[in-house]
Short mmCIF file of C-alpha atoms in Angstrom, two decimals:
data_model
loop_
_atom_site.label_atom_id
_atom_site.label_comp_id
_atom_site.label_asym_id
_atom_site.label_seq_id
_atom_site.Cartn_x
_atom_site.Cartn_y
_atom_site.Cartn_z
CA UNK K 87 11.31 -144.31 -158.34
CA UNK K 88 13.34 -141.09 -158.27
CA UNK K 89 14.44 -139.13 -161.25
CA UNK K 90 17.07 -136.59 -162.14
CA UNK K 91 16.35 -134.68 -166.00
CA UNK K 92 20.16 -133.26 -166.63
CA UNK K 93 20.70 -130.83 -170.43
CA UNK K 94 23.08 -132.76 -172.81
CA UNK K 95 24.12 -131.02 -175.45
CA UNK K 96 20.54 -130.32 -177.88
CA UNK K 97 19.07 -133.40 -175.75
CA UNK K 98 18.42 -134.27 -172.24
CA UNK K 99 19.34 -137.39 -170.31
CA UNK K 100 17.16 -138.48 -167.25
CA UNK K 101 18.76 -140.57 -164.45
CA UNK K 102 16.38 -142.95 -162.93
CA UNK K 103 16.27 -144.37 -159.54
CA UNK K 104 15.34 -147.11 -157.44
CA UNK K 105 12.36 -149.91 -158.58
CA UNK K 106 9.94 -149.17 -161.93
CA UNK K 107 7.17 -151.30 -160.97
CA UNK K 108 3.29 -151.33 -160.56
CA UNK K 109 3.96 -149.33 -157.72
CA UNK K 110 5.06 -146.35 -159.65
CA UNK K 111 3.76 -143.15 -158.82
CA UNK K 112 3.01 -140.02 -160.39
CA UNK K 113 7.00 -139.24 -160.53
CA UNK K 114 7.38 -140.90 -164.30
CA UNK K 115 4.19 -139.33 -165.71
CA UNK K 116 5.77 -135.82 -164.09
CA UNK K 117 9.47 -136.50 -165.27
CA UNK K 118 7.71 -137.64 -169.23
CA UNK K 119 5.74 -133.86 -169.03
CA UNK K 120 8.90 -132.73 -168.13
CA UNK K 121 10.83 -133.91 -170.86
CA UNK K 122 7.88 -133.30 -173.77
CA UNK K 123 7.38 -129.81 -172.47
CA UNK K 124 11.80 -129.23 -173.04
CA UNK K 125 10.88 -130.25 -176.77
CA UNK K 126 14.66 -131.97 -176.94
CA UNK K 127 15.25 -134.07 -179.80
CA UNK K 128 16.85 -136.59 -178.06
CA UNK K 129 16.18 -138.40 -175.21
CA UNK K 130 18.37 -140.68 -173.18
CA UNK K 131 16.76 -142.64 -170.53
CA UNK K 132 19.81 -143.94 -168.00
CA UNK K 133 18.63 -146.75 -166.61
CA UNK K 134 21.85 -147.45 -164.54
CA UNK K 135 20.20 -146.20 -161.03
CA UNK K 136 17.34 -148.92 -161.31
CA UNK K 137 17.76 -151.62 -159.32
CA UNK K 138 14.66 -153.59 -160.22
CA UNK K 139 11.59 -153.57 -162.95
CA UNK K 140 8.62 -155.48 -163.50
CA UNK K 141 6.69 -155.46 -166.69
CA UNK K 142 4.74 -152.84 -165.68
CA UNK K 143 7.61 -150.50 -165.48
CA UNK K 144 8.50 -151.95 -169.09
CA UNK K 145 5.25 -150.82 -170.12
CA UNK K 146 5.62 -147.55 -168.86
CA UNK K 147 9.04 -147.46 -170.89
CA UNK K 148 6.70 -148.18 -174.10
CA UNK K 149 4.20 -145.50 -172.98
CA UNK K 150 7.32 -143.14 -173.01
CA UNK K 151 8.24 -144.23 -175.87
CA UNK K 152 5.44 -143.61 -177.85
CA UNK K 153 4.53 -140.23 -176.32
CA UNK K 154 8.35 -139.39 -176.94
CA UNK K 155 8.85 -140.44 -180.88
CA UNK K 156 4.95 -138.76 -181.00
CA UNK K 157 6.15 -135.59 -180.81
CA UNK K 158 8.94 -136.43 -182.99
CA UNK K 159 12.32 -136.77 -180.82
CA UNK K 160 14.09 -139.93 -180.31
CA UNK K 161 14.18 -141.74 -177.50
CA UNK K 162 17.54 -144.16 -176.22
CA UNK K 163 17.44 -146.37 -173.03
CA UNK K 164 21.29 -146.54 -171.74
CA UNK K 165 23.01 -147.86 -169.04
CA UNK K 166 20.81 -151.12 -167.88
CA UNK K 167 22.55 -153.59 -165.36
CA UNK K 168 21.50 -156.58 -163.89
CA UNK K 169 17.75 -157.11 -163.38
CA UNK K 170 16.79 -154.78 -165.36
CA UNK K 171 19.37 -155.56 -168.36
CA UNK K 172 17.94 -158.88 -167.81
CA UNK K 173 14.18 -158.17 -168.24
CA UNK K 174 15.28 -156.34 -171.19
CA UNK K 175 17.19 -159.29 -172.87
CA UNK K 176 14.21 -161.44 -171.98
CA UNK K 177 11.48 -159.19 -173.42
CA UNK K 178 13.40 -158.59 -176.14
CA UNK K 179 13.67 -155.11 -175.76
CA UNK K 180 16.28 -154.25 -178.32
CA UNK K 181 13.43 -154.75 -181.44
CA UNK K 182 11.74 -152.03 -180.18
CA UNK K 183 13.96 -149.28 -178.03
CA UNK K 184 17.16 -148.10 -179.08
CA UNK K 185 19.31 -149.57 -176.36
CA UNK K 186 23.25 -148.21 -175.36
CA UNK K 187 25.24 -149.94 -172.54
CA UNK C 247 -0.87 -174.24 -120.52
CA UNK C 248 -0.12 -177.46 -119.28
CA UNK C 249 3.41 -177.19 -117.75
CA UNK C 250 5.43 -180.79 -117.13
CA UNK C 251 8.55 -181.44 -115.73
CA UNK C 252 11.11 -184.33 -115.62
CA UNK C 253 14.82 -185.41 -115.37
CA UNK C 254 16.58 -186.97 -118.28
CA UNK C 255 20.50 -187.40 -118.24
CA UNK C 256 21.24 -184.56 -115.41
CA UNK C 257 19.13 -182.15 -117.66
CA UNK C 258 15.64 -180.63 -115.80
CA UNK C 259 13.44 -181.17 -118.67
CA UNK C 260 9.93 -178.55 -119.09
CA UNK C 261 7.77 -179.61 -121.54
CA UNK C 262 5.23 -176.58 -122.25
CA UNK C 263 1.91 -177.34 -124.17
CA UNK C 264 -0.79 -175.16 -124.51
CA UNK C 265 -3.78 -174.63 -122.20
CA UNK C 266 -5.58 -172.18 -120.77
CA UNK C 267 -4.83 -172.29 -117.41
CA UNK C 268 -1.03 -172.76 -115.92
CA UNK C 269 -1.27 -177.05 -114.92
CA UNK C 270 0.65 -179.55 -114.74
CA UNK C 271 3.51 -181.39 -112.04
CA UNK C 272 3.34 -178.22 -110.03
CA UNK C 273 3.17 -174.38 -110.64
CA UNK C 274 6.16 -173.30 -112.85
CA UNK C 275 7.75 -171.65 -109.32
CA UNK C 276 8.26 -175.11 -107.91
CA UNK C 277 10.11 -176.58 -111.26
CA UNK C 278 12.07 -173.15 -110.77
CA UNK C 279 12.56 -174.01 -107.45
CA UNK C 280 13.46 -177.48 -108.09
CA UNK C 281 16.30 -176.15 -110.90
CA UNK C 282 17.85 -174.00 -108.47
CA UNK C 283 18.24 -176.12 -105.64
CA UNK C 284 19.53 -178.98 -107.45
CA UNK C 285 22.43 -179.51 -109.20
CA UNK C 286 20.96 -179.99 -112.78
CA UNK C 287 23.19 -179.82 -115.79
CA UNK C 288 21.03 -177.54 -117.73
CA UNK C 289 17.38 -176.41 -118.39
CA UNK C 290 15.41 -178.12 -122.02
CA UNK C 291 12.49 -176.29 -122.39
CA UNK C 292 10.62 -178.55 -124.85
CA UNK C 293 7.61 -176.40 -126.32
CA UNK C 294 5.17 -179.36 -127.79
CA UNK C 295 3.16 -176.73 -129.59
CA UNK C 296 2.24 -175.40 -133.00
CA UNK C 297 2.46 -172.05 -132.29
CA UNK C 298 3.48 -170.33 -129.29
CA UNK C 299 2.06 -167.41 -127.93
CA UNK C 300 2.97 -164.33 -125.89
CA UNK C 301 2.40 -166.34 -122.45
CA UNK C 302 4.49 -169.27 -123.20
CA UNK C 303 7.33 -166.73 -125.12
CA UNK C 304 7.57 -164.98 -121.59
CA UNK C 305 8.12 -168.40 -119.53
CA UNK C 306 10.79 -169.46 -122.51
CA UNK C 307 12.83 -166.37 -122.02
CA UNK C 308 12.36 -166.43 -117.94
CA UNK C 309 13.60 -170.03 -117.76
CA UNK C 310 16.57 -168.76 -119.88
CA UNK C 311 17.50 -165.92 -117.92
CA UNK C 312 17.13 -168.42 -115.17
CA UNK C 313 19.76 -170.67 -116.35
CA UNK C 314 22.45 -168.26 -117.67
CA UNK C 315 22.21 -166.46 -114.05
CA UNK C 316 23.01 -169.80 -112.43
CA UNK C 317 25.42 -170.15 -115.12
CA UNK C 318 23.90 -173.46 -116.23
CA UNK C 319 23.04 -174.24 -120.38
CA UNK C 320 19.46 -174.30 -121.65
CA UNK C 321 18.41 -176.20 -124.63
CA UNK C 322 15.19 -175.49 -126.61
CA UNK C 323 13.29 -178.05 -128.80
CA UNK C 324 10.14 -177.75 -130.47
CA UNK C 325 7.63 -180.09 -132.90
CA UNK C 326 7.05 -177.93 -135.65
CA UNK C 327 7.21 -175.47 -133.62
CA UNK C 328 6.46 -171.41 -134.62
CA UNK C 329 8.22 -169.27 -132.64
CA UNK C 330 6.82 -165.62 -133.55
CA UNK C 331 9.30 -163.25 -132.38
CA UNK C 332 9.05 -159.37 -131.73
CA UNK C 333 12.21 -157.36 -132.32
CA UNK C 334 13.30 -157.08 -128.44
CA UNK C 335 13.04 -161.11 -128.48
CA UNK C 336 14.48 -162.24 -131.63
CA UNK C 337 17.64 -160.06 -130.75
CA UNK C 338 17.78 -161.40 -127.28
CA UNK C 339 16.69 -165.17 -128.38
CA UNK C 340 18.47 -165.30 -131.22
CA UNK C 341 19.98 -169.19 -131.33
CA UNK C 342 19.85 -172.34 -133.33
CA UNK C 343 16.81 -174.57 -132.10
CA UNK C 344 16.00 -177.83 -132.58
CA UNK C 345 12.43 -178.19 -134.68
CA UNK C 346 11.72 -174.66 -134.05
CA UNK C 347 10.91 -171.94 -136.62
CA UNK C 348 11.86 -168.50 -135.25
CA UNK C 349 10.06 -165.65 -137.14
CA UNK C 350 9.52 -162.20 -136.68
CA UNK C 351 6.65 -160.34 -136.25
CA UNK C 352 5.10 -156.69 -135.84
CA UNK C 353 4.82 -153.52 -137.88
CA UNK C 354 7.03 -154.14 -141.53
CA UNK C 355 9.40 -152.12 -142.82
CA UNK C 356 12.10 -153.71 -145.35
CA UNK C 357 15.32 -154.10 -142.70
CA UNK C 358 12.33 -156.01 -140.08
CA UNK C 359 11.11 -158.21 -143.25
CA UNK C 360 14.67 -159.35 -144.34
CA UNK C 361 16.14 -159.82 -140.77
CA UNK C 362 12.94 -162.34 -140.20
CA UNK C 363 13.80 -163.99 -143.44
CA UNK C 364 17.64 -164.16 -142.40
CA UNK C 365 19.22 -166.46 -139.73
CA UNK C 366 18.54 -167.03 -137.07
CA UNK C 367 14.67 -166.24 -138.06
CA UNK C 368 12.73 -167.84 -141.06
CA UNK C 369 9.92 -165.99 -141.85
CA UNK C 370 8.12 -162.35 -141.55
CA UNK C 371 4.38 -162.08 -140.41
CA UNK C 372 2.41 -158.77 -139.98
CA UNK C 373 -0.24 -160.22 -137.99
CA UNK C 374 -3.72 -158.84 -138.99
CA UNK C 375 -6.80 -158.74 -136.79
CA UNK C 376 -7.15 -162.10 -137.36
CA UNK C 377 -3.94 -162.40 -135.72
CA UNK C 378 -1.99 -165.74 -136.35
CA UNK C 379 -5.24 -167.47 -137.90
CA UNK C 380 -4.61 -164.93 -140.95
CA UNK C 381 -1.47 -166.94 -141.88
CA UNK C 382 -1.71 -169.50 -145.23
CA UNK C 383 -0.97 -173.13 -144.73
CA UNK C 384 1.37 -172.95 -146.85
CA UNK C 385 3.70 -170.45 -144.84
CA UNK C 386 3.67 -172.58 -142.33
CA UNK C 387 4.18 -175.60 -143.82
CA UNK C 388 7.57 -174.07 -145.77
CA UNK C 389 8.95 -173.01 -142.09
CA UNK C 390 8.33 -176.70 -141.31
CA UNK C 391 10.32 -178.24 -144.16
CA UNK C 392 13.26 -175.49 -143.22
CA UNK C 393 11.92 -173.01 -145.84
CA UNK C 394 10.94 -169.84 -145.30
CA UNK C 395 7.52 -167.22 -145.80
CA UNK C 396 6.58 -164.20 -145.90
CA UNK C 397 3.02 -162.68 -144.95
CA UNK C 398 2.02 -159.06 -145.29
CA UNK C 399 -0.97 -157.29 -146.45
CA UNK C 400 -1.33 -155.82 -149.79
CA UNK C 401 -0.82 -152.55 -148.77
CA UNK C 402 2.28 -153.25 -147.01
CA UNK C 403 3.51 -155.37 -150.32
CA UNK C 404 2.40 -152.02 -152.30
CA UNK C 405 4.65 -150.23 -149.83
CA UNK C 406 7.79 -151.98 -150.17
CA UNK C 407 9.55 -154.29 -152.83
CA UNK C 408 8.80 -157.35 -150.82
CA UNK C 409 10.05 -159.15 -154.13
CA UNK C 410 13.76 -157.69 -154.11
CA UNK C 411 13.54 -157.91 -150.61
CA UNK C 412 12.77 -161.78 -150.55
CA UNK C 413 15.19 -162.75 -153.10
CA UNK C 414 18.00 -160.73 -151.58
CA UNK C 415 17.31 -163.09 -148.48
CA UNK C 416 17.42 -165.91 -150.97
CA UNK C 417 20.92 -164.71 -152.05
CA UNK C 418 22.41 -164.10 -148.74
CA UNK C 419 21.31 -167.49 -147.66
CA UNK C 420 23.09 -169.14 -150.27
CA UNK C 421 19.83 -170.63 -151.87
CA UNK C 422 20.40 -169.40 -155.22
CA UNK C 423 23.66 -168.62 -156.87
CA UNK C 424 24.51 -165.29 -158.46
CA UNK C 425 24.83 -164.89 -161.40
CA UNK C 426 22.34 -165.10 -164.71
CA UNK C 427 20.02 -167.73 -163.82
CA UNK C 428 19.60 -167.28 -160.31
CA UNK C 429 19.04 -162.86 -161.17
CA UNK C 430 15.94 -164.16 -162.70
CA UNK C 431 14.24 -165.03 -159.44
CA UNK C 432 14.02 -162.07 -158.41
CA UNK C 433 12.30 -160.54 -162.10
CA UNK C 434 10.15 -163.73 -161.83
CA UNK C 435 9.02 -162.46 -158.41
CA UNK C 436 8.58 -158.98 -159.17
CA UNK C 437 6.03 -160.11 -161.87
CA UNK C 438 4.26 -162.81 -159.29
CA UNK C 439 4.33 -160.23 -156.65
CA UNK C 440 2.62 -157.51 -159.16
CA UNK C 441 0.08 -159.79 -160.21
CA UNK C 442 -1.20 -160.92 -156.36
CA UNK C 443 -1.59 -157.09 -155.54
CA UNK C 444 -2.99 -155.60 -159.25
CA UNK C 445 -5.22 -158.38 -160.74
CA UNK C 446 -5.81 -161.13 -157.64
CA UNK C 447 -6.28 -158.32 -153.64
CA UNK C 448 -6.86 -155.63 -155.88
CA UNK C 449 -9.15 -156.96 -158.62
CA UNK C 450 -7.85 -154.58 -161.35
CA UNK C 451 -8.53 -156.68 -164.50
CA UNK C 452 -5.62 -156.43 -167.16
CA UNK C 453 -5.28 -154.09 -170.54
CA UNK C 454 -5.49 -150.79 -168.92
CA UNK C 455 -2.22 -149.42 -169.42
CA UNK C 456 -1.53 -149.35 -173.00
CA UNK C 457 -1.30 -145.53 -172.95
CA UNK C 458 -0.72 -143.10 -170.42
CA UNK C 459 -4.30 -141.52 -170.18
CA UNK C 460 -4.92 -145.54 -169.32
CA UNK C 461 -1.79 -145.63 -167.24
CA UNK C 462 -3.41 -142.46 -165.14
CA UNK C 463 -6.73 -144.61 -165.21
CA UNK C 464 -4.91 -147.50 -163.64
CA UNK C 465 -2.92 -145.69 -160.72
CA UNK C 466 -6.09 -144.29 -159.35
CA UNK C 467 -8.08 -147.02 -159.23
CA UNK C 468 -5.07 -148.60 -157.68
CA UNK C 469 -5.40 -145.91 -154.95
CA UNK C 470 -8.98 -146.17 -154.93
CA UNK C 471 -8.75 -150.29 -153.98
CA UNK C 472 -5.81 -149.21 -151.43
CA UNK C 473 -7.63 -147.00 -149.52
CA UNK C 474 -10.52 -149.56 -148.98
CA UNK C 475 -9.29 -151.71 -145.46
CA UNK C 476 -10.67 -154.63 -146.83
CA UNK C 477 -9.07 -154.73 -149.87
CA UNK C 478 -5.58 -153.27 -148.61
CA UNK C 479 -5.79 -156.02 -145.74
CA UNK C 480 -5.96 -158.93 -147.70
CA UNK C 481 -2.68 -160.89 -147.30
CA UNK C 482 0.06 -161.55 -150.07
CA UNK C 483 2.43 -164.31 -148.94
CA UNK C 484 5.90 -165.62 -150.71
CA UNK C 485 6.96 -169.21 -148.74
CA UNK C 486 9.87 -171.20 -150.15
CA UNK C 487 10.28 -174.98 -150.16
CA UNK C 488 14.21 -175.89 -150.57
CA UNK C 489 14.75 -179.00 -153.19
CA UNK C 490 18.23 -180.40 -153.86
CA UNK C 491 19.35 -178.12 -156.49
CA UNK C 492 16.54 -175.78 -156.73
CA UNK C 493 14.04 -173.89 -154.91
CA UNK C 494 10.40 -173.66 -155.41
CA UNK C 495 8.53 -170.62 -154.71
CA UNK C 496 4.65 -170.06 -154.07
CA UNK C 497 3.32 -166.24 -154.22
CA UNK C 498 0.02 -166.24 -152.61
CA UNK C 499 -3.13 -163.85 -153.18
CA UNK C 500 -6.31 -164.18 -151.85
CA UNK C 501 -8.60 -162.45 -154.78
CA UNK C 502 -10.86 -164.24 -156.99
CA UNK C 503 -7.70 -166.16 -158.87
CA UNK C 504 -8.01 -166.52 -162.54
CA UNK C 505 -7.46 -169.40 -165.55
CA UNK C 506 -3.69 -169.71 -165.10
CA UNK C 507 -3.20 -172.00 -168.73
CA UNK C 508 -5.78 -168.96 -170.54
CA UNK C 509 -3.88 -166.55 -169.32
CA UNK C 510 -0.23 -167.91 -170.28
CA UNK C 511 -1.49 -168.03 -174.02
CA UNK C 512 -2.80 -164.99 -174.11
CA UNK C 513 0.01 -163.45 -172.63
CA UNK C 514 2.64 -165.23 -174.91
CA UNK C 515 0.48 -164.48 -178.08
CA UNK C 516 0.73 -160.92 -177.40
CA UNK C 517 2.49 -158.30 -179.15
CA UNK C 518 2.42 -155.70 -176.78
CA UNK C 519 3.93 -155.81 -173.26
CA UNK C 520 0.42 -155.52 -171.66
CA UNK C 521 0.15 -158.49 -168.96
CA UNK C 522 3.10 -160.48 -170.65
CA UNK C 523 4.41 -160.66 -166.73
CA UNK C 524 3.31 -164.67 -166.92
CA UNK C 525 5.37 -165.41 -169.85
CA UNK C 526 8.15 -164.07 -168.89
CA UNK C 527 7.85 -166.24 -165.30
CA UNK C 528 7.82 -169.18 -167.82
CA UNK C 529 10.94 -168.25 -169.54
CA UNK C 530 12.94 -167.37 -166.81
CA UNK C 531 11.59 -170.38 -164.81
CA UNK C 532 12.04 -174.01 -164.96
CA UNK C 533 8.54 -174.76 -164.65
CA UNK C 534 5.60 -172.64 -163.49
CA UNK C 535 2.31 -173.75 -162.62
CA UNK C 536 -0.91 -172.21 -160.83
CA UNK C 537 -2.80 -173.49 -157.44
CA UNK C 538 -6.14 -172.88 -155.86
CA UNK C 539 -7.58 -171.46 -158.99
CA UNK C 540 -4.84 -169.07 -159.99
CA UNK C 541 -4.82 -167.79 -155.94
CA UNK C 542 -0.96 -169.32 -155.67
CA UNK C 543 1.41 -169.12 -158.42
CA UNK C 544 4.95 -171.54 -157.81
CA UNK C 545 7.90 -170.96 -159.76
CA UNK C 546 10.47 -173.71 -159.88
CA UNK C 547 13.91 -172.19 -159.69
CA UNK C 548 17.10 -174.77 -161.07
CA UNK C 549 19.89 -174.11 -159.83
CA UNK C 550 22.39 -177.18 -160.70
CA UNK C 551 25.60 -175.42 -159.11
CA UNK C 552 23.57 -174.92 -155.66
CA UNK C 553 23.61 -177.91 -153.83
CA UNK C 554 21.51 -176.88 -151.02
CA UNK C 555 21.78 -178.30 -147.85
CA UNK C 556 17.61 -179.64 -147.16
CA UNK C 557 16.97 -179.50 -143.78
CA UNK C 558 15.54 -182.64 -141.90
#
């Protein structure tokens, strides 16, 4: 997985690449210090670069949830397609994140 | 290898089985000769053997030469026949065979794993030090009912998405259609894939990564078990059996398995999304079911608008 952490406005968007899965390496914990140490209030996670996820990488989406809303921004998942829009639906996602197309 | 030779309608017929000397109706330089001083229609190699190795691959794509330099045709059958294929010969033998399964093998990368799992090959083995012994039953027997397998080791499968990578062969083949049901193959495989390397080569027991201190926990033990040969050796293996309108799909680990019905209500009785990879299988699959004592894991994929051509 490859990520990109771009300023928007008082928040910050990250663009993530490539496969979320038990594979993952250090890259997400470094992009979530990233993003905690910027203090935004918002967060956008843009899933549209991720062309497959397991539900480890799912997990990992909880685990930056929770550290996220911890230190009290919000966090939005946006931009999910296929596979990963589909894990999403199947997990039922949406009664937990705050999910944009 | 026992080398025989006959005529049958114009056609020189060679009929290879193994051996382990070179036998037979006279050294393979007098059926050669024989070929080339007669007017035969064509050469049939006929390769009565399971497997064939580096030997018997060399006197296949000799004979062939052979032929196309006298301009004559060559034919190739097999019996259940594996035909394991480095890169220099599956380019140059590349051809539709009677009862033979071509497949590739040698070092993996993601282009070498889904050309071997695309025609004209059916299959992908990294051969291990226990060379083609290493490979499961069931591999072969899905390259015998015109399936196809994959068989890496963990660390290779750690390496690359072998799951996107098989189901994107799945797709181009036409095996499974594209749109909402058949995209959940390849989540369904993810998950199965995950689950041979993590819990079954691996042995990292579930529940570790519920926050990221345990997330940190989990990648290094993860490293830890990869950088021990034994562990990173073992194999994971993905074979597909083609039904009539669906396609059933065994991912293969070689750990200590686990209680496959246990597991499945734990996982779908949790609230969290630790280890809930099973559950979703189930609901994306038609039916799911465990082997070998949780070591094989086949998915049963419906697809009623694929009517798949089985192979005899």
């Amino acid at each position: 997985m490859n990520y990109r952490v771009v300023a928007n406005g008082g928040g910050v968007e990250v663009f993530l690449e490539g496969v979320l899965n038990f594979a993952a390496n250090d890259d997400f914990q470094a992009m979530l210090e990233q993003v905690l140490t910027r203090r935004s209030q918002q967060v956008v996670l843009n899933l549209g670069g991720l062309t497959n996820i397991d539900s480890v990488g799912l997990g990992l989406l909880y685990i930056a949830q929770e550290d996220i809303e911890g230190s009290g921004a919000t966090l939005m998942l946006k931009g999910a397609r296929d596979n990963v829009a589909r894990l999403l639906d199947l997990t039922e996602a949406d009664k937990t994140f705050r999910i944009a197309p | 290898m026992r080398i025989e030779s006959m005529e049958r309608d114009g056609w020189l017929v060679l009929s290879l089985r193994h051996g382990h000397e070179v036998t037979g109706t006279g050294a393979l330089s007098d059926v050669m000769s024989l070929f080339v001083t007669r007017p035969f229609l064509g050469l049939h190699v006929d390769l009565a053997t399971e497997w064939v190795d580096p030997v018997t691959l060399c006197l296949v794509q000799a004979t062939r030469d052979m032929a196309c330099q006298l301009g004559r045709r060559f034919q190739l059958s097999g019996r259940d026949t594996i035909l394991p294929l480095d890169d220099i010969a599956a380019d140059d033998l590349a051809a539709d065979w009677a009862g033979i399964a071509p497949v590739r093998v040698g070092a993996p990368d993601r282009d070498r794993i889904l050309a071997g799992l695309l025609q004209p090959c059916r299959g992908f083995f990294e051969l291990g030090e226990d060379g083609q012994a290493g490979i499961g039953a069931r591999c072969l027997d899905a390259l015998r009912h015109g399936g196809i397998a994959v068989s890496v080791s963990t660390a290779t499968a750690f390496e690359l998405d072998l799951a996107q990578t098989f189901d994107g062969a799945i797709l181009q083949r036409g095996w499974r259609d594209d749109g909402e049901i058949g995209g959940l193959t390849s989540l369904c495989l993810a998950e199965a894939v995950g689950n041979a390397v993590v819990h079954g080569n691996l042995g990292i027991v579930g529940g570790m990564r519920s926050n990221r201190e345990g997330f940190i926990r989990f990648q290094r033990l993860m490293a830890e078990r990869l950088a021990d040969p034994a562990l990173a050796s073992r194999r994971v293996e993905i074979s597909l059996h083609r039904r009539t309108d669906s396609v059933e799909v065994a991912v293969a680990d070689h750990g200590d398995g686990f209680d496959f019905d246990a597991k499945l209500a734990r996982d779908e009785n949790t609230g969290n999304m630790q280890g809930r990879g099973l559950s979703l299988i189930r609901k994306a699959a038609r039916r799911v079911w465990a082997e070998e004592g949780g070591r094989v894991i086949v998915m049963d994929f419906h697809f009623p608008n694929q009517q798949l051509e089985i192979a005899g």
